[in-house]
Structure formats: C-alpha cells, structure tokens
Tab-separated table of C-alpha atoms and ligand atoms in Angstrom:
chain	number	residue	atom	x	y	z
A	25	MET	CA	0.000	0.000	0.000
A	26	LEU	CA	1.106	3.534	-0.779
A	27	HIS	CA	0.954	4.710	2.846
A	28	LYS	CA	0.784	2.944	6.149
A	29	ASN	CA	-2.673	4.318	6.986
A	30	LEU	CA	-4.185	2.318	4.078
A	31	GLY	CA	-5.314	-1.292	4.100
A	32	ILE	CA	-7.877	-3.770	2.823
A	33	ASN	CA	-10.440	-5.390	5.122
A	34	GLU	CA	-12.357	-8.660	5.034
A	35	ASN	CA	-15.043	-7.096	2.815
A	36	ASN	CA	-12.426	-6.282	0.188
A	37	HIS	CA	-12.862	-2.595	1.046
A	38	LEU	CA	-10.127	-0.023	1.280
A	39	THR	CA	-9.476	1.056	4.851
A	40	PHE	CA	-8.044	4.386	5.872
A	41	CYS	CA	-6.748	4.876	9.390
A	42	GLY	CA	-8.646	1.677	10.246
A	43	TYR	CA	-11.997	2.902	8.854
A	44	ASP	CA	-13.867	1.206	6.028
A	45	THR	CA	-13.842	3.862	3.313
A	46	VAL	CA	-17.020	2.494	1.701
A	47	GLU	CA	-18.784	3.018	5.030
A	48	LEU	CA	-17.315	6.522	5.281
A	49	ALA	CA	-18.632	7.290	1.800
A	50	LYS	CA	-22.075	6.041	2.848
A	51	GLU	CA	-22.079	8.026	6.045
A	52	TYR	CA	-20.820	11.361	4.701
A	53	GLY	CA	-21.769	11.141	1.039
A	54	THR	CA	-19.384	11.740	-1.855
A	55	PRO	CA	-17.270	13.499	-2.795
A	56	VAL	CA	-15.639	13.729	0.592
A	57	TYR	CA	-12.132	14.550	1.759
A	58	VAL	CA	-11.028	12.306	4.609
A	59	MET	CA	-8.033	13.324	6.721
A	60	ASP	CA	-6.076	11.161	9.148
A	61	GLU	CA	-5.481	13.297	12.222
A	62	ASP	CA	-3.131	10.753	13.771
A	63	LEU	CA	-0.796	10.867	10.780
A	64	ILE	CA	-0.838	14.660	10.687
A	65	ARG	CA	0.141	14.725	14.351
A	66	GLU	CA	2.812	12.083	13.822
A	67	ASN	CA	4.320	14.077	10.961
A	68	CYS	CA	4.276	17.253	13.063
A	69	ARG	CA	6.173	15.410	15.807
A	70	ILE	CA	8.732	13.997	13.397
A	71	TYR	CA	9.625	17.506	12.203
A	72	LYS	CA	9.485	19.033	15.645
A	73	THR	CA	11.662	16.456	17.355
A	74	ALA	CA	14.134	16.316	14.453
A	75	LEU	CA	14.584	20.087	14.422
A	76	GLU	CA	14.918	20.273	18.207
A	77	ARG	CA	17.271	17.302	18.289
A	78	ASN	CA	19.557	18.911	15.746
A	79	PHE	CA	19.295	22.597	16.499
A	80	GLY	CA	17.936	22.856	20.029
A	81	LYS	CA	14.836	24.484	21.465
A	82	GLY	CA	13.408	27.390	19.499
A	83	SER	CA	14.120	25.628	16.254
A	84	MET	CA	10.756	24.448	14.988
A	85	PRO	CA	8.589	23.629	12.029
A	86	LEU	CA	6.088	26.200	10.841
A	87	TYR	CA	3.118	24.569	9.195
A	88	ALA	CA	2.751	25.996	5.672
A	89	SER	CA	-0.978	26.310	5.882
A	90	LYS	CA	-1.539	26.973	2.184
A	91	ALA	CA	-1.371	23.178	1.873
A	92	PHE	CA	-4.585	22.738	3.828
A	93	SER	CA	-6.207	25.530	5.748
A	94	CYS	CA	-9.176	25.322	8.083
A	95	LYS	CA	-9.657	26.080	11.764
A	96	LYS	CA	-9.030	22.512	12.864
A	97	ILE	CA	-5.628	22.182	11.234
A	98	TYR	CA	-4.341	25.308	12.981
A	99	GLU	CA	-5.608	23.848	16.262
A	100	ILE	CA	-3.701	20.643	15.589
A	101	ALA	CA	-0.521	22.488	14.572
A	102	LYS	CA	-0.728	24.651	17.667
A	103	ASP	CA	-1.399	21.654	19.880
A	104	GLU	CA	1.695	19.943	18.466
A	105	GLY	CA	3.816	22.976	19.234
A	106	LEU	CA	4.327	24.162	15.665
A	107	GLY	CA	4.328	27.709	14.390
A	108	CYS	CA	2.633	28.438	11.118
A	109	ASP	CA	3.121	30.202	7.846
A	110	VAL	CA	0.222	32.114	6.349
A	111	VAL	CA	0.202	33.700	2.957
A	112	SER	CA	-2.870	35.900	2.980
A	113	GLY	CA	-5.153	37.847	5.255
A	114	GLY	CA	-7.600	34.965	4.894
A	115	GLU	CA	-5.205	32.324	6.196
A	116	LEU	CA	-4.122	34.688	8.949
A	117	TYR	CA	-7.746	35.259	9.919
A	118	ILE	CA	-8.440	31.529	10.207
A	119	ALA	CA	-5.278	30.988	12.262
A	120	TYR	CA	-6.304	33.895	14.501
A	121	LYS	CA	-9.852	32.587	14.885
A	122	SER	CA	-8.559	29.144	15.784
A	123	GLY	CA	-6.640	30.650	18.691
A	124	PHE	CA	-3.159	30.246	17.212
A	125	ASP	CA	-0.398	31.986	19.117
A	126	MET	CA	0.246	34.973	16.858
A	127	ASN	CA	3.864	35.195	18.045
A	128	ASN	CA	4.555	32.060	16.050
A	129	VAL	CA	2.854	33.135	12.845
A	130	PHE	CA	4.899	34.148	9.805
A	131	PHE	CA	3.155	36.131	7.105
A	132	HIS	CA	4.371	35.392	3.580
A	133	GLY	CA	3.457	36.593	0.126
A	134	ASN	CA	5.063	38.608	-2.625
A	135	ASN	CA	2.480	41.365	-2.576
A	136	LYS	CA	1.030	42.160	0.810
A	137	THR	CA	-1.361	45.046	0.587
A	138	GLU	CA	-1.617	47.978	3.004
A	139	LYS	CA	-4.790	46.343	4.331
A	140	ASP	CA	-3.041	42.980	4.817
A	141	ILE	CA	-0.297	44.687	6.789
A	142	GLU	CA	-2.776	46.631	8.879
A	143	PHE	CA	-4.867	43.547	9.588
A	144	ALA	CA	-1.791	41.523	10.529
A	145	MET	CA	-0.615	44.219	12.918
A	146	ASN	CA	-4.105	44.402	14.439
A	147	CYS	CA	-3.791	40.663	15.068
A	148	LYS	CA	-0.343	41.277	16.635
A	149	LEU	CA	1.342	39.086	14.070
A	150	GLY	CA	4.720	37.667	15.093
A	151	TYR	CA	6.716	38.026	11.878
A	152	PHE	CA	6.330	39.345	8.379
A	153	VAL	CA	8.445	37.560	5.831
A	154	VAL	CA	9.190	40.638	3.773
A	155	ASP	CA	9.402	40.117	0.061
A	156	ASN	CA	10.392	43.510	-1.360
A	157	ASN	CA	11.380	47.101	-0.641
A	158	GLU	CA	7.931	48.639	-1.050
A	159	GLU	CA	6.536	46.242	1.494
A	160	LEU	CA	9.411	46.880	3.861
A	161	THR	CA	8.815	50.614	3.689
A	162	GLU	CA	5.091	50.184	4.299
A	163	ILE	CA	5.629	47.853	7.270
A	164	ASN	CA	8.091	50.300	8.793
A	165	LYS	CA	5.602	53.123	8.260
A	166	GLN	CA	2.652	51.311	9.812
A	167	ALA	CA	4.805	50.040	12.683
A	168	GLY	CA	5.942	53.631	13.277
A	169	GLU	CA	2.331	54.818	13.429
A	170	ARG	CA	1.701	52.211	16.117
A	171	ASN	CA	4.939	52.985	17.878
A	172	ILE	CA	6.097	49.386	17.702
A	173	LYS	CA	9.091	47.561	16.338
A	174	GLN	CA	7.761	44.905	13.970
A	175	LYS	CA	9.733	41.681	13.695
A	176	ILE	CA	10.572	40.609	10.167
A	177	LEU	CA	12.497	38.080	8.122
A	178	LEU	CA	13.621	38.887	4.603
A	179	ARG	CA	12.822	36.542	1.771
A	180	ILE	CA	15.992	35.770	-0.137
A	181	THR	CA	16.351	33.868	-3.402
A	182	PRO	CA	19.421	31.685	-3.275
A	183	GLY	CA	19.224	30.688	-6.947
A	184	ILE	CA	18.680	26.968	-6.577
A	185	ASP	CA	16.805	24.868	-9.102
A	186	PRO	CA	15.614	21.831	-7.191
A	187	HIS	CA	14.726	19.954	-10.407
A	188	THR	CA	11.102	19.871	-9.681
A	189	HIS	CA	8.023	20.954	-11.559
A	190	LYS	CA	8.655	24.321	-13.202
A	191	ALA	CA	5.464	25.924	-11.976
A	192	ILE	CA	6.463	25.342	-8.375
A	193	VAL	CA	10.107	26.360	-8.500
A	194	THR	CA	10.326	29.504	-6.467
A	195	GLY	CA	13.973	29.779	-5.384
A	196	SER	CA	15.757	30.488	-8.669
A	197	VAL	CA	16.937	33.971	-9.590
A	198	ASP	CA	14.132	34.632	-12.046
A	199	SER	CA	11.352	34.464	-9.526
A	200	LYS	CA	8.539	36.711	-8.424
A	201	PHE	CA	9.522	35.901	-4.844
A	202	GLY	CA	12.112	37.643	-2.730
A	203	SER	CA	15.439	39.261	-3.526
A	204	ALA	CA	18.255	37.434	-5.253
A	205	ILE	CA	21.719	37.226	-3.724
A	206	GLU	CA	23.318	36.996	-7.147
A	207	THR	CA	21.954	40.313	-8.367
A	208	GLY	CA	22.957	42.243	-5.248
A	209	GLN	CA	19.336	42.979	-4.431
A	210	ALA	CA	19.407	40.731	-1.374
A	211	MET	CA	22.240	42.684	0.249
A	212	ALA	CA	20.524	45.934	-0.672
A	213	ILE	CA	17.285	44.977	1.064
A	214	VAL	CA	19.172	43.766	4.147
A	215	LYS	CA	20.852	47.166	4.436
A	216	HIS	CA	17.560	48.884	3.796
A	217	ALA	CA	15.909	46.871	6.595
A	218	LEU	CA	18.754	47.625	9.000
A	219	SER	CA	18.336	51.343	8.315
A	220	PHE	CA	14.709	51.398	9.526
A	221	SER	CA	13.851	52.086	13.123
A	222	ASN	CA	10.434	50.413	13.300
A	223	VAL	CA	11.358	47.012	11.989
A	224	GLU	CA	13.525	44.483	13.725
A	225	LEU	CA	15.371	42.304	11.262
A	226	CYS	CA	15.343	38.852	12.877
A	227	GLY	CA	16.656	36.789	10.025
A	228	LEU	CA	16.361	35.413	6.537
A	229	HIS	CA	14.073	33.091	4.676
A	230	CYS	CA	14.365	31.039	1.519
A	231	HIS	CA	12.105	28.505	-0.121
A	232	ILE	CA	13.478	26.631	-3.089
A	233	GLY	CA	10.507	24.656	-4.365
A	234	SER	CA	8.147	21.844	-3.622
A	235	GLN	CA	7.898	18.044	-3.908
A	236	ILE	CA	11.674	17.647	-3.494
A	237	PHE	CA	12.919	14.177	-2.601
A	238	GLU	CA	16.663	14.770	-2.182
A	239	CYS	CA	18.553	16.554	0.578
A	240	GLU	CA	21.037	18.285	-1.746
A	241	PRO	CA	18.813	21.142	-2.886
A	242	PHE	CA	18.236	22.031	0.772
A	243	THR	CA	21.888	21.749	1.756
A	244	ASP	CA	22.929	23.688	-1.350
A	245	ALA	CA	20.476	26.439	-0.452
A	246	ALA	CA	21.627	26.416	3.170
A	247	GLU	CA	25.256	26.736	2.107
A	248	ILE	CA	24.488	29.740	-0.064
A	249	MET	CA	22.404	31.306	2.698
A	250	ILE	CA	25.131	30.793	5.295
A	251	LYS	CA	27.746	32.354	3.041
A	252	PHE	CA	25.365	35.255	2.604
A	253	ILE	CA	24.898	35.502	6.373
A	254	LYS	CA	28.673	35.710	6.691
A	255	GLN	CA	28.815	38.376	4.010
A	256	ILE	CA	26.153	40.386	5.851
A	257	LYS	CA	28.135	40.081	9.069
A	258	ASP	CA	31.320	41.224	7.337
A	259	GLU	CA	29.677	44.171	5.593
A	260	THR	CA	27.329	45.396	8.306
A	261	GLY	CA	28.228	43.641	11.559
A	262	TYR	CA	24.670	42.272	11.733
A	263	GLU	CA	24.348	38.696	13.004
A	264	THR	CA	21.412	36.759	11.583
A	265	LYS	CA	19.438	35.119	14.362
A	266	ILE	CA	16.909	33.069	12.367
A	267	LEU	CA	17.344	31.128	9.161
A	268	ASN	CA	14.095	29.774	7.753
A	269	LEU	CA	14.728	27.178	5.064
A	270	GLY	CA	11.159	27.021	3.764
A	271	GLY	CA	9.245	23.897	2.907
A	272	GLY	CA	9.347	21.501	0.026
A	273	MET	CA	9.998	17.929	1.084
A	274	GLY	CA	8.265	15.503	-1.242
A	275	VAL	CA	5.520	12.988	-0.658
A	276	ARG	CA	4.655	9.681	-2.241
A	277	TYR	CA	1.827	10.083	-4.724
A	278	ILE	CA	2.512	6.830	-6.566
A	279	GLU	CA	4.332	3.589	-5.770
A	280	GLU	CA	7.328	4.674	-7.887
A	281	ASP	CA	7.945	7.699	-5.652
A	282	PRO	CA	10.524	7.122	-2.928
A	283	ILE	CA	9.597	6.772	0.720
A	284	ILE	CA	11.086	9.682	2.604
A	285	ASP	CA	12.202	9.607	6.202
A	286	TYR	CA	11.739	13.280	7.093
A	287	GLY	CA	13.539	12.955	10.408
A	288	LYS	CA	16.561	11.385	8.779
A	289	ASN	CA	16.590	13.999	6.033
A	290	ILE	CA	16.612	16.732	8.641
A	291	ASP	CA	19.536	14.990	10.392
A	292	THR	CA	21.458	14.934	7.106
A	293	ILE	CA	20.670	18.542	6.308
A	294	ALA	CA	21.499	19.622	9.865
A	295	GLU	CA	24.917	18.038	9.820
A	296	LYS	CA	25.852	20.029	6.731
A	297	ILE	CA	24.377	23.265	8.027
A	298	LYS	CA	26.382	23.032	11.227
A	299	ALA	CA	29.538	22.408	9.231
A	300	TYR	CA	28.847	25.384	6.945
A	301	ALA	CA	28.203	27.632	9.935
A	302	SER	CA	31.386	26.654	11.679
A	303	ASN	CA	33.457	26.869	8.467
A	304	ASN	CA	32.153	30.381	7.900
A	305	GLY	CA	32.685	31.384	11.510
A	306	ILE	CA	29.101	32.391	12.141
A	307	THR	CA	26.984	31.659	15.209
A	308	MET	CA	24.412	29.002	14.375
A	309	PRO	CA	21.111	30.765	13.763
A	310	THR	CA	17.817	29.247	14.910
A	311	ILE	CA	16.691	27.042	12.062
A	312	LEU	CA	13.046	27.008	10.992
A	313	MET	CA	11.397	24.918	8.308
A	314	GLU	CA	8.008	25.317	6.667
A	315	PRO	CA	6.611	21.952	5.665
A	316	GLY	CA	3.178	21.922	4.088
A	317	ARG	CA	2.690	18.982	1.758
A	318	SER	CA	4.786	16.547	3.787
A	319	LEU	CA	2.664	17.120	6.897
A	320	VAL	CA	-0.752	16.641	5.352
A	321	ALA	CA	-0.708	15.090	1.856
A	322	ALA	CA	-0.513	11.421	2.801
A	323	ALA	CA	-2.958	12.121	5.600
A	324	GLY	CA	-5.734	12.741	3.093
A	325	ILE	CA	-7.770	10.779	0.591
A	326	THR	CA	-10.791	11.766	-1.474
A	327	LEU	CA	-13.741	9.461	-1.997
A	328	TYR	CA	-15.983	9.766	-5.032
A	329	THR	CA	-18.803	7.759	-6.553
A	330	VAL	CA	-18.379	6.420	-10.053
A	331	GLY	CA	-21.029	7.561	-12.513
A	332	SER	CA	-20.724	6.831	-16.185
A	333	VAL	CA	-18.208	4.362	-17.571
A	334	LYS	CA	-17.671	5.162	-21.212
A	335	GLU	CA	-15.515	3.179	-23.617
A	336	ILE	CA	-14.672	4.851	-26.900
A	337	PRO	CA	-13.666	2.008	-29.235
A	338	GLY	CA	-10.095	2.508	-30.435
A	339	PHE	CA	-9.585	5.368	-27.977
A	340	LYS	CA	-9.976	5.692	-24.264
A	341	LYS	CA	-12.115	4.512	-21.440
A	342	TYR	CA	-13.566	7.311	-19.356
A	343	VAL	CA	-14.660	6.720	-15.791
A	344	SER	CA	-16.559	9.754	-14.553
A	345	ILE	CA	-16.776	10.638	-10.890
A	346	ASP	CA	-18.999	13.003	-8.926
A	347	GLY	CA	-16.201	15.521	-8.305
A	348	GLY	CA	-13.193	16.651	-10.330
A	349	MET	CA	-11.122	19.760	-10.919
A	350	PRO	CA	-13.113	21.909	-8.500
A	351	ASP	CA	-12.067	19.691	-5.570
A	352	ASN	CA	-8.691	18.645	-7.025
A	353	PRO	CA	-7.308	20.930	-9.747
A	354	ARG	CA	-3.786	19.482	-9.601
A	355	TYR	CA	-3.979	17.253	-12.651
A	356	ALA	CA	-5.570	20.006	-14.717
A	357	LEU	CA	-2.907	22.463	-13.525
A	358	TYR	CA	0.264	20.402	-13.245
A	359	GLN	CA	-0.554	16.961	-14.659
A	360	SER	CA	0.159	15.662	-11.180
A	361	ILE	CA	-0.143	11.919	-11.008
A	362	TYR	CA	-2.342	10.265	-8.401
A	363	THR	CA	-3.015	6.715	-7.346
A	364	CYS	CA	-6.667	5.760	-7.841
A	365	PHE	CA	-8.398	2.796	-6.271
A	366	LEU	CA	-11.864	1.323	-6.333
A	367	ALA	CA	-12.508	1.333	-2.606
A	368	ASN	CA	-15.223	-1.318	-2.723
A	369	LYS	CA	-13.044	-3.660	-4.824
A	370	ALA	CA	-9.752	-2.863	-3.156
A	371	GLY	CA	-8.159	-6.283	-3.519
A	372	ASP	CA	-9.367	-6.925	-7.091
A	373	LYS	CA	-6.881	-6.928	-9.895
A	374	ALA	CA	-6.409	-3.367	-11.128
A	375	ASP	CA	-6.195	-4.031	-14.843
A	376	TYR	CA	-8.751	-1.603	-16.230
A	377	THR	CA	-6.754	1.223	-17.806
A	378	CYS	CA	-8.786	4.389	-17.947
A	379	THR	CA	-9.030	8.141	-17.667
A	380	VAL	CA	-10.697	9.313	-14.487
A	381	ALA	CA	-12.755	12.345	-15.448
A	382	GLY	CA	-14.521	14.918	-13.341
A	383	ARG	CA	-18.052	16.160	-13.878
A	384	CYS	CA	-17.262	19.685	-15.069
A	385	CYS	CA	-18.173	21.048	-18.430
A	386	GLU	CA	-14.551	21.095	-19.514
A	387	SER	CA	-12.530	18.421	-21.289
A	388	GLY	CA	-9.421	19.173	-19.210
A	389	ASP	CA	-11.302	18.243	-16.065
A	390	LEU	CA	-9.390	15.050	-15.373
A	391	ILE	CA	-8.021	13.511	-12.206
A	392	ALA	CA	-5.841	10.847	-13.799
A	393	GLU	CA	-4.991	9.432	-17.201
A	394	ASN	CA	-3.762	5.940	-17.996
A	395	THR	CA	-4.495	4.839	-14.502
A	396	LYS	CA	-5.278	1.259	-13.632
A	397	ILE	CA	-8.217	0.393	-11.428
A	398	ALA	CA	-10.412	-2.665	-10.894
A	399	ASN	CA	-13.278	-3.139	-13.318
A	400	PRO	CA	-15.591	-0.173	-12.619
A	401	VAL	CA	-19.369	0.128	-12.707
A	402	ARG	CA	-21.685	2.938	-11.773
A	403	GLY	CA	-21.996	3.215	-8.002
A	404	ASP	CA	-18.480	2.052	-7.167
A	405	ILE	CA	-16.508	4.181	-4.727
A	406	LEU	CA	-13.352	5.575	-6.246
A	407	SER	CA	-10.673	6.784	-3.896
A	408	VAL	CA	-7.855	9.069	-4.879
A	409	LEU	CA	-4.927	8.759	-2.506
A	410	CYS	CA	-2.614	11.368	-1.049
A	411	THR	CA	-4.940	14.313	-1.531
A	412	GLY	CA	-4.433	15.972	1.862
A	413	ALA	CA	-2.321	18.821	0.479
A	414	TYR	CA	-3.295	21.427	-2.097
A	415	ASN	CA	-6.672	19.851	-2.830
A	416	TYR	CA	-9.179	21.305	-0.390
A	417	SER	CA	-7.041	24.452	-0.197
A	418	MET	CA	-7.110	24.886	-3.969
A	419	ALA	CA	-10.730	23.891	-4.396
A	420	SER	CA	-13.174	26.115	-6.226
A	421	ASN	CA	-16.868	26.265	-6.965
A	422	TYR	CA	-16.390	25.979	-10.707
A	423	ASN	CA	-19.623	24.955	-12.380
A	424	LYS	CA	-21.130	25.862	-9.024
A	425	LEU	CA	-20.252	22.559	-7.479
A	426	PRO	CA	-20.366	22.908	-3.701
A	427	ARG	CA	-17.081	22.043	-1.995
A	428	PRO	CA	-17.030	18.606	-0.332
A	429	PRO	CA	-16.822	18.281	3.443
A	430	VAL	CA	-13.594	17.444	5.260
A	431	VAL	CA	-13.962	14.541	7.651
A	432	MET	CA	-11.195	13.968	10.192
A	433	VAL	CA	-10.568	10.469	11.429
A	434	SER	CA	-8.249	9.130	14.094
A	435	LYS	CA	-7.986	5.857	16.023
A	436	ASN	CA	-10.670	6.815	18.502
A	437	LYS	CA	-12.886	9.392	16.815
A	438	LYS	CA	-14.193	10.726	13.564
A	439	TYR	CA	-15.807	14.073	13.032
A	440	ILE	CA	-16.567	16.696	10.415
A	441	ALA	CA	-13.860	19.383	10.389
A	442	VAL	CA	-15.374	21.373	7.527
A	443	ALA	CA	-19.031	20.985	6.618
A	444	LYS	CA	-20.165	20.282	3.094
A	445	GLU	CA	-21.132	23.407	1.227
A	446	SER	CA	-24.799	23.714	0.409
A	447	TYR	CA	-26.537	25.296	-2.559
A	448	GLU	CA	-27.491	28.062	-0.126
A	449	ASP	CA	-23.767	28.673	0.493
A	450	LEU	CA	-23.334	29.190	-3.226
A	451	ILE	CA	-25.547	32.266	-3.175
A	452	ARG	CA	-24.591	33.518	0.294
A	453	ASN	CA	-22.849	36.574	-1.139
A	454	ASP	CA	-25.120	37.175	-4.096
A	455	LEU	CA	-27.134	40.365	-3.677
B	530	LIG	N1	7.029	28.006	2.383
B	530	LIG	C1	6.815	28.769	1.307
B	530	LIG	C2	7.309	30.129	1.297
B	530	LIG	C3	6.128	28.268	0.213
B	530	LIG	O1	5.941	29.027	-0.860
B	530	LIG	C4	5.633	26.936	0.251
B	530	LIG	C5	4.882	26.387	-0.881
B	530	LIG	C6	5.858	26.175	1.407
B	530	LIG	C7	6.577	26.742	2.454
B	530	LIG	C8	5.364	24.769	1.545
B	530	LIG	O2	5.910	23.920	0.609
B	530	LIG	P1	5.582	22.360	0.679
B	530	LIG	O3	6.241	21.834	1.935
B	530	LIG	O4	4.121	22.213	0.760
B	530	LIG	O5	6.156	21.808	-0.539
B	530	LIG	N2	0.051	24.297	-5.383
B	530	LIG	C9	1.251	23.532	-5.628
B	530	LIG	C10	2.260	23.745	-4.531
B	530	LIG	C11	2.696	25.165	-4.411
B	530	LIG	C12	3.656	25.354	-3.300
B	530	LIG	C13	3.829	26.789	-3.031
B	530	LIG	N3	4.652	27.071	-1.917
B	530	LIG	C14	0.903	22.076	-5.734
B	530	LIG	O6	-0.271	21.739	-5.655
B	530	LIG	O7	1.784	21.246	-5.939
C-alpha cells in the first residue's frame, strides 16, 4: 500500500486509518475529503523532534498552511507545538480565529497590501516575511504609526533549481519571490531593513521549491544562505538570528515515488548546516522549516462515486466521478499523477486502464490518465490517494459545485472538520 494508513479489510474494502472507506462514503456522502489526524500529528512530531534534536529548542517547524487551511488544522498544529506560515489575510484570519499563538505566525506573500499589513498588525502578528522594498517601507511606516518595532524576516532567493516541476520552482533567480543574492538585491534589502527604526530584522528566509525528494537542494540552499549571512556580518556587523529554510519535502503520490524519512533527512541537512556555519565562523542561527505537503498530503484521501463508464472504441475509457477539478485541480494544472483505487473492490486486480474524469463542463477536467483500477461500474466508490495537500485548499466552486466536506478520522474518533457546502452557500454573497 502507498501509505501505512491504508489497508484492505475482510469485505475487500479499502481502509483508511482503520476505517472502512465504503462506510465513510455512505455516512458522509461523496465526494468527501477524509483526513487522518493521527498521521498529521505524527508528521508534526517527526519535524518538531528532528529540528529540536539537531538545532535545540526554538528551532521548529512552521506549518505551511496553504497546503490545507481550516480552523481545525491550525488547532492541531498549535497543539503539536508548531508555528505556522500564512500567505494571505484569509489564512491569517483563520489561524487567529482558531486561537493560534500569533507570536509564532509568519506572514508570507510577494504582494502584501496595506490592508493585509494593517490587519496583521491588528492581530499582533509575530513576523512578516518581507518580500520587497515597497513592502518593507510600508511595514516600517505602519509600525511607526503604532509605535512598535515589527519583527521581520527577509525573503531571499538563493538561486537553486531543485529539479522539480517548473510551476512550483520559487527559489531560482528569475522568480517573483524575494530578492536574489546573485543580483545584489538581497544585500541591498538587508541594508535597507537595517536602516529602519520600526522594523527588527530577525533573520532570513528562503524557499526553493516543492515536492523535493533529495537533501542536496536544501543543503545547497543552506550553504548559499550561510555564506550570505557571513557576508552580511562582514559588511554590516549584523548577526542573523533566524534562518528559515522554507518547505518543500516531497511525498509519495505513486508507488514509484521514494519513501522519505523526514527525520533522517533533517539529520542529514542539519549536519551540513552546522559544518557550513562553523566553516564560515558564524553563530548558528535558529533554524526554521516550513513543511506543508509533507505534513498533510498522505494524511488525506478523497472518496468519489463512479457515474458513467464510457468506452470509446479505439480510444480511451472514461470513468466519470462526482467531483473533479473543483475539488482537485492538480492534474488540470500540473498533470500531477495520483493513485486511484476502487474502494469497494480494493483487492481486485487493477487491470482496467482508464481516464478518471470529473463532472465539469470542460474536457481538461481530469483527475488521472492511464491509470489502472479494478473493473468499474456505476456506483463504485473511487478513492484518490494522497490528496491531503493542495486539494481542499485549492478547491473552487467551478460549475457551481459545492465544496465537499472534510472529515477527520483518528484511532478513537471521527468528526466533520469542515461541513459540506450547500446550494445556499453558493448564493450567500449574491445580492
Ligand atoms: N514556504 C513557502 C514560502 C512556500 O511558498 C511553500 C509552498 C511552502 C513553504 C510549503 O511547501 P511544501 O512543503 O508544501 O512543498 N500548489 C502547488 C504547490 C505550491 C507550493 C507553493 N509554496 C501544488 O499543488 O503542488
């Protein structure tokens, strides 16, 4: 099985976190996102203990909540002692409403508006991760008006290509994010930040991409960042206290993907970082990481009901489900490959090669192509695995399909974390 929370029971049904997924589909209807709270918590602990073990207290994971954002997940992250990364006023609002400790919230984004900044300061946000000079100036201005010193990190682009999907590479020089070291803009913004009296420069941030399986891109980025930290110290005397290495560790979407031991990876990365710091004669900064996908992806599956099964002689076989790109746009956007399963025929031979299509009025509305499942008929339950990250959070109401509910399961309880949208919800804001 792709992940350890999956299994097959005596009824030949797929189980998830010990629950019969066919029963879950019956109880909550389809489509439905199901999330394994135990696995989320386990992943949080792996990151937290690995960072503390290697870098000491204060070094912690920040949950990159763009991966999956709702009140419950912030409660879990907080409960597990994580900080969090938000990327909009909306994510910040949900974190705030869930009771998250604002001191541990980091506000990202390459274009924070005046209103975002104001709202964040009203919430007593811990840190802005400042992307550019305009933003820096505005934060300093608003902090001055409040007579406070706002803590910030600066987003730096180390110029690393982590060999991942182009659309999600964000750390190379040509990027809309941050300031590049190579072009001199990074040093310029550091000096700019140090010249302001209402911001407190606490450190630097970089994020090199997503769905990365190797350690090298992270250690390469860390090496560049540490050299830069040394350069800053030499030129300005400023000692960087925090180095945030961003997120990006990969997850297993299909059997061919490697199994990653996140704790071990952090050990490997840490060893190098410590060596770089000592070689460059800098004091080890507090190291932060911002995992999103690797905390929640494998902790989620989506259950659908099969509708039409259409075979076009000489062409393809289409299996249509009662959801699609509105609840999972990742195939339509990135051709991301998923593992599909007929949950009610979990142990049957998967030798029916087909295209799993959504129900939208759009031919690109596909979830998988050339995927192999057991022989499907209308009414079967189709599960798509590893959908806990960037599915619910990227969901839309295209074709006015209400968003599915999110059901959380764990060994001893199951509950609805996000209710299913109703038709009423679809017109809530229509005047
Ligand atoms: N920190 C920053 C600044 C980020 O931009 C991201 C993701 C993360 C942390 C978390 O990265 P993760 O650990 O989840 O890889 N929608 C795309 C993914 C976009 C990722 C954007 N940034 C997808 O569905 O694959």
